[in-house]
Short mmCIF file of C-alpha atoms and ligand atoms in Angstrom, two decimals:
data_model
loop_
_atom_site.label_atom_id
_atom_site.label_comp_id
_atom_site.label_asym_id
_atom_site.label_seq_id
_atom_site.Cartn_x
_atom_site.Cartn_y
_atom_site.Cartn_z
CA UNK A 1 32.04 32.80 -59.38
CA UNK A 2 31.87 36.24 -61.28
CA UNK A 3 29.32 38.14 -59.50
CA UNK A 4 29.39 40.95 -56.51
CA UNK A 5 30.03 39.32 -53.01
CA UNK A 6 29.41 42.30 -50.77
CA UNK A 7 25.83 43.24 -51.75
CA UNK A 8 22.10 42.17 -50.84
CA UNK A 9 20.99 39.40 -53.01
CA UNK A 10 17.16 38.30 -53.04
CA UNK A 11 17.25 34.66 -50.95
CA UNK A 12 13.60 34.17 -51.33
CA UNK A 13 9.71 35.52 -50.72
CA UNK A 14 9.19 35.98 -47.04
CA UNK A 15 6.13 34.40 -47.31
CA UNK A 16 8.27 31.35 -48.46
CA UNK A 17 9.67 30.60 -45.30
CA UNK A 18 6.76 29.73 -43.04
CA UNK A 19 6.91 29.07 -39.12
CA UNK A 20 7.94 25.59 -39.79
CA UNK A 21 9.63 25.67 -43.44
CA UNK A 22 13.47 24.70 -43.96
CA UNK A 23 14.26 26.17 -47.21
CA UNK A 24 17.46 24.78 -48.88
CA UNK A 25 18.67 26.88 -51.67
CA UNK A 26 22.08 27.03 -53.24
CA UNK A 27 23.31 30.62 -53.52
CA UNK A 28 26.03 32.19 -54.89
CA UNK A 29 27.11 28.60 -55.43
CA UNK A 30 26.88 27.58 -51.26
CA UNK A 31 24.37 25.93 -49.68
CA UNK A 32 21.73 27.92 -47.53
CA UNK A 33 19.50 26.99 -45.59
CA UNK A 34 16.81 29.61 -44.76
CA UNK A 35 14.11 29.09 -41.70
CA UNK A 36 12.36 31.17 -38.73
CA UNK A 37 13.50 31.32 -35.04
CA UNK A 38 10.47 30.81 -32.23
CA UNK A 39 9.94 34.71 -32.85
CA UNK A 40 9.08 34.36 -36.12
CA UNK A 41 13.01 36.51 -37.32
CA UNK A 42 14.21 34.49 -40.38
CA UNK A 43 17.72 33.45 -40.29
CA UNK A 44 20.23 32.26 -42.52
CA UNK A 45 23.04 29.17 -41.64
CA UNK A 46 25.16 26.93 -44.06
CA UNK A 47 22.73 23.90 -45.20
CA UNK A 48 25.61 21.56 -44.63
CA UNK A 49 25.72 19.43 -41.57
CA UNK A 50 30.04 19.57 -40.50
CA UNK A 51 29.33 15.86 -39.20
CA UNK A 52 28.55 13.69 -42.58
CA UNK A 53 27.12 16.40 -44.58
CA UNK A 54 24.19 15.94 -45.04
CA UNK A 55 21.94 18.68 -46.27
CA UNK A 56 20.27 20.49 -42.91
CA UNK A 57 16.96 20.92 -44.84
CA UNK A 58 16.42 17.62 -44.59
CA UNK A 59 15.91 17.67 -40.94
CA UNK A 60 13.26 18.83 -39.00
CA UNK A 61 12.99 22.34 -37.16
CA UNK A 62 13.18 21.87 -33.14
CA UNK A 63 12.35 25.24 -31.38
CA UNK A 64 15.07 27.79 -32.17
CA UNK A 65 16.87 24.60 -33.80
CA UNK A 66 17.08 22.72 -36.83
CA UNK A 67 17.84 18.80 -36.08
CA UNK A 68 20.19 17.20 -38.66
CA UNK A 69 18.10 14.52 -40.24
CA UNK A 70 20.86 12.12 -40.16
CA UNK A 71 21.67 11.63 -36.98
CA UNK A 72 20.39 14.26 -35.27
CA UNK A 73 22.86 17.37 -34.60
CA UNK A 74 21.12 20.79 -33.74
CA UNK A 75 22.04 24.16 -34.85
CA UNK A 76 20.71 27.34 -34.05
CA UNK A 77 20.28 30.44 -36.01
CA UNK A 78 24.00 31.65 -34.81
CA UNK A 79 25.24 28.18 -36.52
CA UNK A 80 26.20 27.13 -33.11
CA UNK A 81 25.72 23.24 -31.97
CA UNK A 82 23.47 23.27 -29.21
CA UNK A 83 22.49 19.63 -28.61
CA UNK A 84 24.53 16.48 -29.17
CA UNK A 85 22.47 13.28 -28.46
CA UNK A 86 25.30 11.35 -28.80
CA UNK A 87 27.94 10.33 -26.07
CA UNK A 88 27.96 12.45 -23.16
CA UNK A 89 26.40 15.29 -24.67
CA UNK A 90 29.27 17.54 -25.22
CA UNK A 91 29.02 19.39 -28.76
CA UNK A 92 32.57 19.49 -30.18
CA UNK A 93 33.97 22.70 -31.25
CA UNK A 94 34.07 22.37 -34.80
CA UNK A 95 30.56 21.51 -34.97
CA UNK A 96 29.20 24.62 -36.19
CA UNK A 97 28.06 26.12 -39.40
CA UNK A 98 28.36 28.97 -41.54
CA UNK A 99 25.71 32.23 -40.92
CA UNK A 100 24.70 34.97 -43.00
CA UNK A 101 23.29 38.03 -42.30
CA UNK A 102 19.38 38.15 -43.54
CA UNK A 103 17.13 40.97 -43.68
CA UNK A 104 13.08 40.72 -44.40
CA UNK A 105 12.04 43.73 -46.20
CA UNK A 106 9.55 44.35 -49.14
CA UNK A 107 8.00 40.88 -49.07
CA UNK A 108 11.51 39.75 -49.56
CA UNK A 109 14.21 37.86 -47.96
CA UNK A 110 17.38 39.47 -48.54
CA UNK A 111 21.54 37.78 -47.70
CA UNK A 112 24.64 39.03 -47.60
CA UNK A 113 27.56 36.72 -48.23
CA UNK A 114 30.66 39.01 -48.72
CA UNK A 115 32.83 39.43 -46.31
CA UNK A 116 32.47 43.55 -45.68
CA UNK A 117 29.96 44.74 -42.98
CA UNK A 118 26.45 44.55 -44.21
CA UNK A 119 24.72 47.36 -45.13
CA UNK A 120 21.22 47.46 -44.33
CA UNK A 121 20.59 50.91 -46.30
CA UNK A 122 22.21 49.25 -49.57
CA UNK A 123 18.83 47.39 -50.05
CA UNK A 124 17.01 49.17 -52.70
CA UNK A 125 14.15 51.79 -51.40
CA UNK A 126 12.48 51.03 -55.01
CA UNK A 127 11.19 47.91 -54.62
CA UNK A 128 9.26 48.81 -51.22
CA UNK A 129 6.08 48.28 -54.17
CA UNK A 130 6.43 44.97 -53.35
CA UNK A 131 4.76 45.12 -50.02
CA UNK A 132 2.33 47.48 -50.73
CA UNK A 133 -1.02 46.85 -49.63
CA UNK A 134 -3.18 48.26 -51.92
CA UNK A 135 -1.19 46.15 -55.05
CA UNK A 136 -2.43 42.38 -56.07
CA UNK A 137 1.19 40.37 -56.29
CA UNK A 138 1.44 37.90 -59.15
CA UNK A 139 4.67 36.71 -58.28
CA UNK A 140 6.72 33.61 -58.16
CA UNK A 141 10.30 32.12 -58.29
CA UNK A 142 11.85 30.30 -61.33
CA UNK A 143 15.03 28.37 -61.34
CA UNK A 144 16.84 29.14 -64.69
CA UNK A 145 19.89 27.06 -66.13
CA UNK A 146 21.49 29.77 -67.05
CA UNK A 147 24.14 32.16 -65.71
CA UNK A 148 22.49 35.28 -64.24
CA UNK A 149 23.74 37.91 -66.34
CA UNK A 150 22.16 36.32 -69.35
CA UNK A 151 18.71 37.56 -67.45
CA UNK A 152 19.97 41.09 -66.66
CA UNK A 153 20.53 40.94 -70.94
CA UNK A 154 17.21 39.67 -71.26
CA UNK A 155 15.10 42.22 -69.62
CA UNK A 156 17.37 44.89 -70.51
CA UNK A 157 16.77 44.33 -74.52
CA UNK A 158 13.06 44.51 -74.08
CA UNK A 159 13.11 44.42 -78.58
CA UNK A 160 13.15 40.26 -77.51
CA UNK A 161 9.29 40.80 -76.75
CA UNK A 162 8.71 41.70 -80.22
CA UNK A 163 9.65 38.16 -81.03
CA UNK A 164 9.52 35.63 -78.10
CA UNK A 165 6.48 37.26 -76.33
CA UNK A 166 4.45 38.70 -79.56
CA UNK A 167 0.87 37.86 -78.53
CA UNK A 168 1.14 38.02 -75.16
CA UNK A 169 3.26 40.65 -73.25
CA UNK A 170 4.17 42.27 -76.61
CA UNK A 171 3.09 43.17 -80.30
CA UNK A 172 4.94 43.65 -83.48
CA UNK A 173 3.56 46.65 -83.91
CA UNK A 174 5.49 47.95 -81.47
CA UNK A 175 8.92 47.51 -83.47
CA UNK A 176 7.70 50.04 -85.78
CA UNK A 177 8.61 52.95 -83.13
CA UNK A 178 11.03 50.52 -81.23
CA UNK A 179 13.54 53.85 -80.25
CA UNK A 180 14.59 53.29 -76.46
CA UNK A 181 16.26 55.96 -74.57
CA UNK A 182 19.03 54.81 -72.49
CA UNK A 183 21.06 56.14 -69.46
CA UNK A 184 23.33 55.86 -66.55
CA UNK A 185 23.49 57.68 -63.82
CA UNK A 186 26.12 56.01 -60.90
CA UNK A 187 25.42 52.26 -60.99
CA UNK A 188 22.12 52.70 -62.18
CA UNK A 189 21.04 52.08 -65.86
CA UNK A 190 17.88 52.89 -67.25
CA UNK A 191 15.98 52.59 -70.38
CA UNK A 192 12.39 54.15 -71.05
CA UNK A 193 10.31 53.08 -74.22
CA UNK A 194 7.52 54.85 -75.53
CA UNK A 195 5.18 53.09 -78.20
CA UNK A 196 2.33 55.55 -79.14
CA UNK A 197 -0.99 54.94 -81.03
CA UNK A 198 -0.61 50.85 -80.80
CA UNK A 199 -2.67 47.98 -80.00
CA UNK A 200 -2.68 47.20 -76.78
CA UNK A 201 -0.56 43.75 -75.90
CA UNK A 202 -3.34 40.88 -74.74
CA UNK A 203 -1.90 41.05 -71.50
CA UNK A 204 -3.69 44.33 -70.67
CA UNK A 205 -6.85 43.95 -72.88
CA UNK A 206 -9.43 42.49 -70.09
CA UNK A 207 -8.21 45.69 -67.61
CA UNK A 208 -8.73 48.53 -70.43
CA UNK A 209 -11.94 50.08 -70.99
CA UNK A 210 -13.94 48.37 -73.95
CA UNK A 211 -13.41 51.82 -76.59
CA UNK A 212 -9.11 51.58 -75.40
CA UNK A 213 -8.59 49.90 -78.91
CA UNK A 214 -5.33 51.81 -79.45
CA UNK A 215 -3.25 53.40 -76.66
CA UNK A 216 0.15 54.82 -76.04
CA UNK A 217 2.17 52.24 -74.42
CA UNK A 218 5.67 52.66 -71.99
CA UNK A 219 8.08 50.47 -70.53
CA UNK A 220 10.64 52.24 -67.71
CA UNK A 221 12.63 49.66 -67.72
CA UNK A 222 16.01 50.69 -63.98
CA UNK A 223 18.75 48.27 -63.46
CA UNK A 224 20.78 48.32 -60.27
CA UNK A 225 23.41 46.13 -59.21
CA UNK A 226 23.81 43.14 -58.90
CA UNK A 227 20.89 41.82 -60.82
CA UNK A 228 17.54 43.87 -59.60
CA UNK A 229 15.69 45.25 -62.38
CA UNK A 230 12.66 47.21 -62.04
CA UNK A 231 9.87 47.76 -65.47
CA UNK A 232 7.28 49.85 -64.73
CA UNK A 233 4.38 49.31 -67.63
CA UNK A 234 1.43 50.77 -68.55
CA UNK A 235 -0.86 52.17 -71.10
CA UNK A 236 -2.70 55.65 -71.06
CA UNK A 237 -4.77 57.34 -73.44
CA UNK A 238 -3.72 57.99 -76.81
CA UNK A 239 -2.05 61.39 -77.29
CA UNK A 240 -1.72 62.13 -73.22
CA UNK A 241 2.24 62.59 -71.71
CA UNK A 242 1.92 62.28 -68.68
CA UNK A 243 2.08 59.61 -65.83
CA UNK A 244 -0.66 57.17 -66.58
CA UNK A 245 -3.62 59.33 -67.63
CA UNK A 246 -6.79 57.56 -68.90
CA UNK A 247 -4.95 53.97 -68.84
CA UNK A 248 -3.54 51.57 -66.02
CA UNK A 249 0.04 50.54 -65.47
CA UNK A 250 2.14 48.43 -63.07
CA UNK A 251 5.22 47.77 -61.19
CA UNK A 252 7.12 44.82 -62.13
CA UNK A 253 10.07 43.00 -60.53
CA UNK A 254 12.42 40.71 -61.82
CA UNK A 255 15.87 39.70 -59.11
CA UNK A 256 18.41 37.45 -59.90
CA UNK A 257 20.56 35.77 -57.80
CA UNK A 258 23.23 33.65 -59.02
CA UNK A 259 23.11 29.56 -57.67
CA UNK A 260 25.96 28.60 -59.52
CA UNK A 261 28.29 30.02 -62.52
CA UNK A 262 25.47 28.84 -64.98
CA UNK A 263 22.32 28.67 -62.92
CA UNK A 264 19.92 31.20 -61.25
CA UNK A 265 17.44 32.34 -59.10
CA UNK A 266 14.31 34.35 -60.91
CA UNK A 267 11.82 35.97 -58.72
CA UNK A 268 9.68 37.92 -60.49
CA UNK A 269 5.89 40.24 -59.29
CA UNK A 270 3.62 41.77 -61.04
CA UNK A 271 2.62 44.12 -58.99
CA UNK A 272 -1.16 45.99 -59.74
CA UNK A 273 -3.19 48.86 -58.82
CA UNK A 274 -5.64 48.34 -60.75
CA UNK A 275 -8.62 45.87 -61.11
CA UNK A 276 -8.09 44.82 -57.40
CA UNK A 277 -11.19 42.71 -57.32
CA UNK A 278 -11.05 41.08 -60.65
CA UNK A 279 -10.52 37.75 -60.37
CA UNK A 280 -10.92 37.88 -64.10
CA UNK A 281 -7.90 40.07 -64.76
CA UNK A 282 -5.78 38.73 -61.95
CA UNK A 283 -6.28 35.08 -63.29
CA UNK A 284 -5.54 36.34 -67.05
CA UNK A 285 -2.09 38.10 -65.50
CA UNK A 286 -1.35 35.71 -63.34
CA UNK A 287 -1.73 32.97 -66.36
CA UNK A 288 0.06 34.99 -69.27
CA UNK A 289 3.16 36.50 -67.37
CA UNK A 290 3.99 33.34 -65.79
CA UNK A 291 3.71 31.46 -69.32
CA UNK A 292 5.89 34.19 -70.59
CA UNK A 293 8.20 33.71 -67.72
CA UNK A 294 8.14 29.61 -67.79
CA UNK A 295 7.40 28.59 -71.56
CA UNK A 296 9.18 31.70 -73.39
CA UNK A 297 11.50 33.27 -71.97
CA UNK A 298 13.16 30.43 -69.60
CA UNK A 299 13.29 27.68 -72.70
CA UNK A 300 15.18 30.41 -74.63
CA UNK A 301 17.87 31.61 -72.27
CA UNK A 302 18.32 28.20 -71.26
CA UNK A 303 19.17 27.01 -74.77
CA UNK A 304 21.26 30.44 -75.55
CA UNK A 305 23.38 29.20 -72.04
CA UNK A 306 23.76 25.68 -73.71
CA UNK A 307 24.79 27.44 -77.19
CA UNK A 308 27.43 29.27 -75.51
CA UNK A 309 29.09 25.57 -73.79
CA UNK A 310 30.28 27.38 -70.48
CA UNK A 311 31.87 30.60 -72.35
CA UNK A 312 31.02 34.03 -71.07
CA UNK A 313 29.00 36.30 -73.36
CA UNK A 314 31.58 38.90 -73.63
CA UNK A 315 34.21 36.37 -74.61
CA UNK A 316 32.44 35.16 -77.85
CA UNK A 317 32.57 38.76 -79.34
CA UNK A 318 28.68 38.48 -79.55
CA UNK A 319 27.43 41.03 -82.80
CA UNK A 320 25.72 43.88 -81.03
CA UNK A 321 22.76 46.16 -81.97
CA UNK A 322 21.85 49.55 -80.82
CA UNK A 323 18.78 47.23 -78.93
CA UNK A 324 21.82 45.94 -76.92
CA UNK A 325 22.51 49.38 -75.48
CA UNK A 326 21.30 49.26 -72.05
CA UNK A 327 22.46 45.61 -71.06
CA UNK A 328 25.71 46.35 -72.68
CA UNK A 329 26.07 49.28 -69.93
CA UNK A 330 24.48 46.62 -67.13
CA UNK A 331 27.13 44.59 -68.34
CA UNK A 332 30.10 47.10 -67.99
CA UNK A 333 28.86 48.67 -64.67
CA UNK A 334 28.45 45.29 -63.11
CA UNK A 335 32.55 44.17 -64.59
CA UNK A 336 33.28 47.53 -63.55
CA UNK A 337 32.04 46.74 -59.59
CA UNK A 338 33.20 43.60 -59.67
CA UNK A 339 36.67 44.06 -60.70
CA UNK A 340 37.06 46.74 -58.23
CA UNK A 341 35.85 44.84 -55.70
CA UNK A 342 38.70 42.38 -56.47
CA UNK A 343 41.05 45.19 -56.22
CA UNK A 344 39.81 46.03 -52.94
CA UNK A 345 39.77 42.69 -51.67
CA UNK A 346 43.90 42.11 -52.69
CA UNK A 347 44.16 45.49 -50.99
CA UNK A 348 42.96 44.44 -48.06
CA UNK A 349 39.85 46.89 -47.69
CA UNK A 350 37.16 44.84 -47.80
CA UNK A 351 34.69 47.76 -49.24
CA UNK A 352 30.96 47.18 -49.52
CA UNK A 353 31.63 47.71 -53.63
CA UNK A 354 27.45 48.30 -54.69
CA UNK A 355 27.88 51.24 -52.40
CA UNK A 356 30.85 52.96 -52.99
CA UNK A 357 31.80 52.75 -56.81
CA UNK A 358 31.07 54.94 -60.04
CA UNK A 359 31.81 54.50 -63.12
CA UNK A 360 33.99 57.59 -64.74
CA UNK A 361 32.72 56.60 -68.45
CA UNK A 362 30.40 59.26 -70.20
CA UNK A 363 27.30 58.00 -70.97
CA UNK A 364 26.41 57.69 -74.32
CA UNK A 365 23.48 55.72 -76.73
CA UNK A 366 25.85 53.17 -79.07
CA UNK A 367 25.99 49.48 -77.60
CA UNK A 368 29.79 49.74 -78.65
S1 LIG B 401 25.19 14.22 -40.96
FE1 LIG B 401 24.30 15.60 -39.57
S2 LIG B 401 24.37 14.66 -37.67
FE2 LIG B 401 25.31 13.26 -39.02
FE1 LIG B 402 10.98 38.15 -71.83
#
C-alpha cells in the first residue's frame, strides 16, 4: 500500500469502543480488531484467529479476553493465547496474534502499525478541540470507496464547494473572490480563504443574528501527514479582521485512514462553541454536514475512484488549476515522506518518517 507506516493513524472514536464492543476494522489493509481490557485501556490485536481464521470480532469478549467465535480460542490484549478448551489445555505456541500499539487521546483512538518505536508526541496537539468540553461534537465515521489521498485532494481544493455543496456548506457567490493563500511550512500545508461581504452559506444561517444578512466568511483550511486535516470556519461581521468578531466559527475535523489501496476511513466533527443549547442549530448541523459528507461529497469521490480504474492520480497527468495548489503540495509532501521512509527502511533505520523529514523545496503559489 502507498501510504506512511510509521505514524498515528485515527482507528476510531473512543466512544466507539464501549466496555463490551469488538470493533473489526480493516486498516492499512490488515485486519484489527479494537476492544477494552477489564480497566477500561483500549487495545489493539490482529482480528484474525491463527486457528481457522475466522474474524475475532465475531466472538464474544471474556474478561481481559476475546473468545474466538468459532471454536473458542482466547486472546488477550498482548495477542497471547490464554485459554485452550480443547485437549489438555495447553495453548500451542503459534497461537498468537498480531498487536499494535493504541493510544486514546482527543476523543480518538489512535494505532501505530510501522515497525519504528511509537511516538506518543507525534500525535497532533491540534486536534485536542476534539475533546473539549465546552464544544457540541457533530461527528461520525464514513467508509469511502476510494483511496485516501483522493480525500486529502478533496478538502484541500475547498473551490469543489462552490459546486458540489452550493446551498448548503457553500455559495457561488463565494467564487467571485475565490483567491486562497497557500503555504508550507515542514510537513505542514495550509491554505486560508477569505470571502468578504457574502451571503452567509445555509449551514450557518439559524446560528447568526437575524440583521447578519451579509458577512465576511473564512476557511483555515492545515494539512498534516498522513491524512489529518484541520478547517477552521466561521463568519464575523462585515468589514472586521480579526479572529471571529461579531460572528461564530468552528473547528472541523476530517482523518483519513487508509483500509485498503482504494478504500478509506472518514471521521469527520464539527466541533461548536456556539449555540450550545440549541437543539435547533445542532439538529440543522448535524443534518446538513452529514448530507454533505454522505450524499455529496462521498457519491462523487467514489465515482472519480471508479473513473480512474485502479490508476493513481498522479499517473493520469490530471490538468491542474491554481485551486489545486494546496493538495498538489499535500500530495508532494506526503510522496516526499513516504519515499524516504522507503529509503530508510532498505537502509535499515527504521525512522519514525512523520517526525523527522522536511521537504527542501521552496514554497511557492502555482499547482505546477
Ligand atoms: S477459528 Fe478461532 S478457534 Fe477456530
Ligand atoms: Fe466537500
Amino acid at each position: 500500500m502507498n501510504a506512511l507506516k510509521n505514524t498515528w493513524y485515527v482507528a476510531g472514536w473512543a466512544d466507539e469502543v464501549g466496555p463490551d464492543t469488538l470493533l473489526g476494522r480493516r486498516l492499512l489493509d490488515v485486519p484489527v480488531l479494537l476492544f477494552r481490557a477489564k480497566d477500561g485501556v483500549a487495545v489493539a490485536i490482529g482480528d484474525r484467529c491463527p486457528h481457522r481464521f475466522a474474524p475475532l470480532h465475531m466472538g464474544r469478549h471474556v474478561g481481559d479476553a476475546v473468545q474466538c467465535g468459532y471454536h473458542g480460542l482466547e486472546f488477550n490484549g498482548k495477542g497471547q493465547c490464554v485459554r485452550n478448551p480443547h485437549g489438555n489445555g495447553a495453548t500451542p505456541s503459534a497461537a498468537r496474534v498480531p498487536t499494535y500499539p493504541l493510544v486514546e487521546r482527543h476523543a480518538l483512538l489512535w494505532i501505530w502499525m510501522g515497525e519504528a518505536h511509537p511516538d506518543e508526541s507525534l500525535i497532533p496537539n491540534r486536534l485536542s478541540f476534539l475533546a473539549e468540553g465546552h464544544r457540541v461534537h457533530a461527528k461520525g465515521h464514513l467508509n469511502v470507496n476510494a483511496n485516501y489521498q483522493l480525500l486529502n485532494d478533496n478538502l484541500m481544493d475547498l473551490s469543489h464547494g462552490m459546486y458540489l455543496h452550493r446551498g448548503s456548506l457553500s455559495t457561488t457567490e463565494m467564487g467571485t473572490s475565490y483567491h486562497p493563500r497557500v503555504w508550507q511550512e515542514g510537513d505542514s500545508v495550509f491554505c486560508h480563504r477569505e470571502s468578504p461581504n457574502i451571503v452567509p452559506p445555509s449551514l450557518w444561517t439559524p446560528a447568526l443574528p437575524k440583521e447578519a444578512q451579509r458577512v465576511d466568511f473564512f476557511s483555515y483550511l492545515s494539512w498534516s501527514a498522513p491524512s489529518n486535516v484541520v478547517l477552521e470556519v466561521g463568519c464575523r461581521r462585515v468589514g472586521l479582521t480579526k479572529g471571529v468578531e461579531g460572528g461564530i466559527s468552528a473547528y472541523t475535523a476530517h482523518l483519513f485512514t487508509p483500509e485498503t489501496e482504494q478504500s478509506s476511513h472518514y471521521f469527520f466533527s464539527f466541533s461548536r462553541d456556539f449555540a450550545q443549547q440549541s437543539s435547533l442549530v445542532d439538529e440543522h448541523i448535524r443534518q446538513t454536514t452529514r448530507h454533505a459528507f454522505v450524499n455529496e461529497d462521498k457519491p462523487m469521490i467514489e465515482a472519480q475512484q471508479r473513473m480512474m480504474e485502479g490508476a493513481d492520480l498522479m499517473s493520469l497527468q490530471p490538468v491542474l488549476l491554481p485551486s489545486d495548489t494546496a493538495a498538489v503540495r499535500v500530495r508532494r509532501a506526503l510522496a516526499h515522506l513516504i519515499e524516504k521512509e522507503r529509503t530508510d527502511l532498505s537502509r535499515g533505520e527504521g525512522s519514525a518518517s512523520a517526525s523527522t523529514s522536511h521537504l527542501g523545496e521552496p514554497v511557492n503559489d502555482s499547482a505546477n
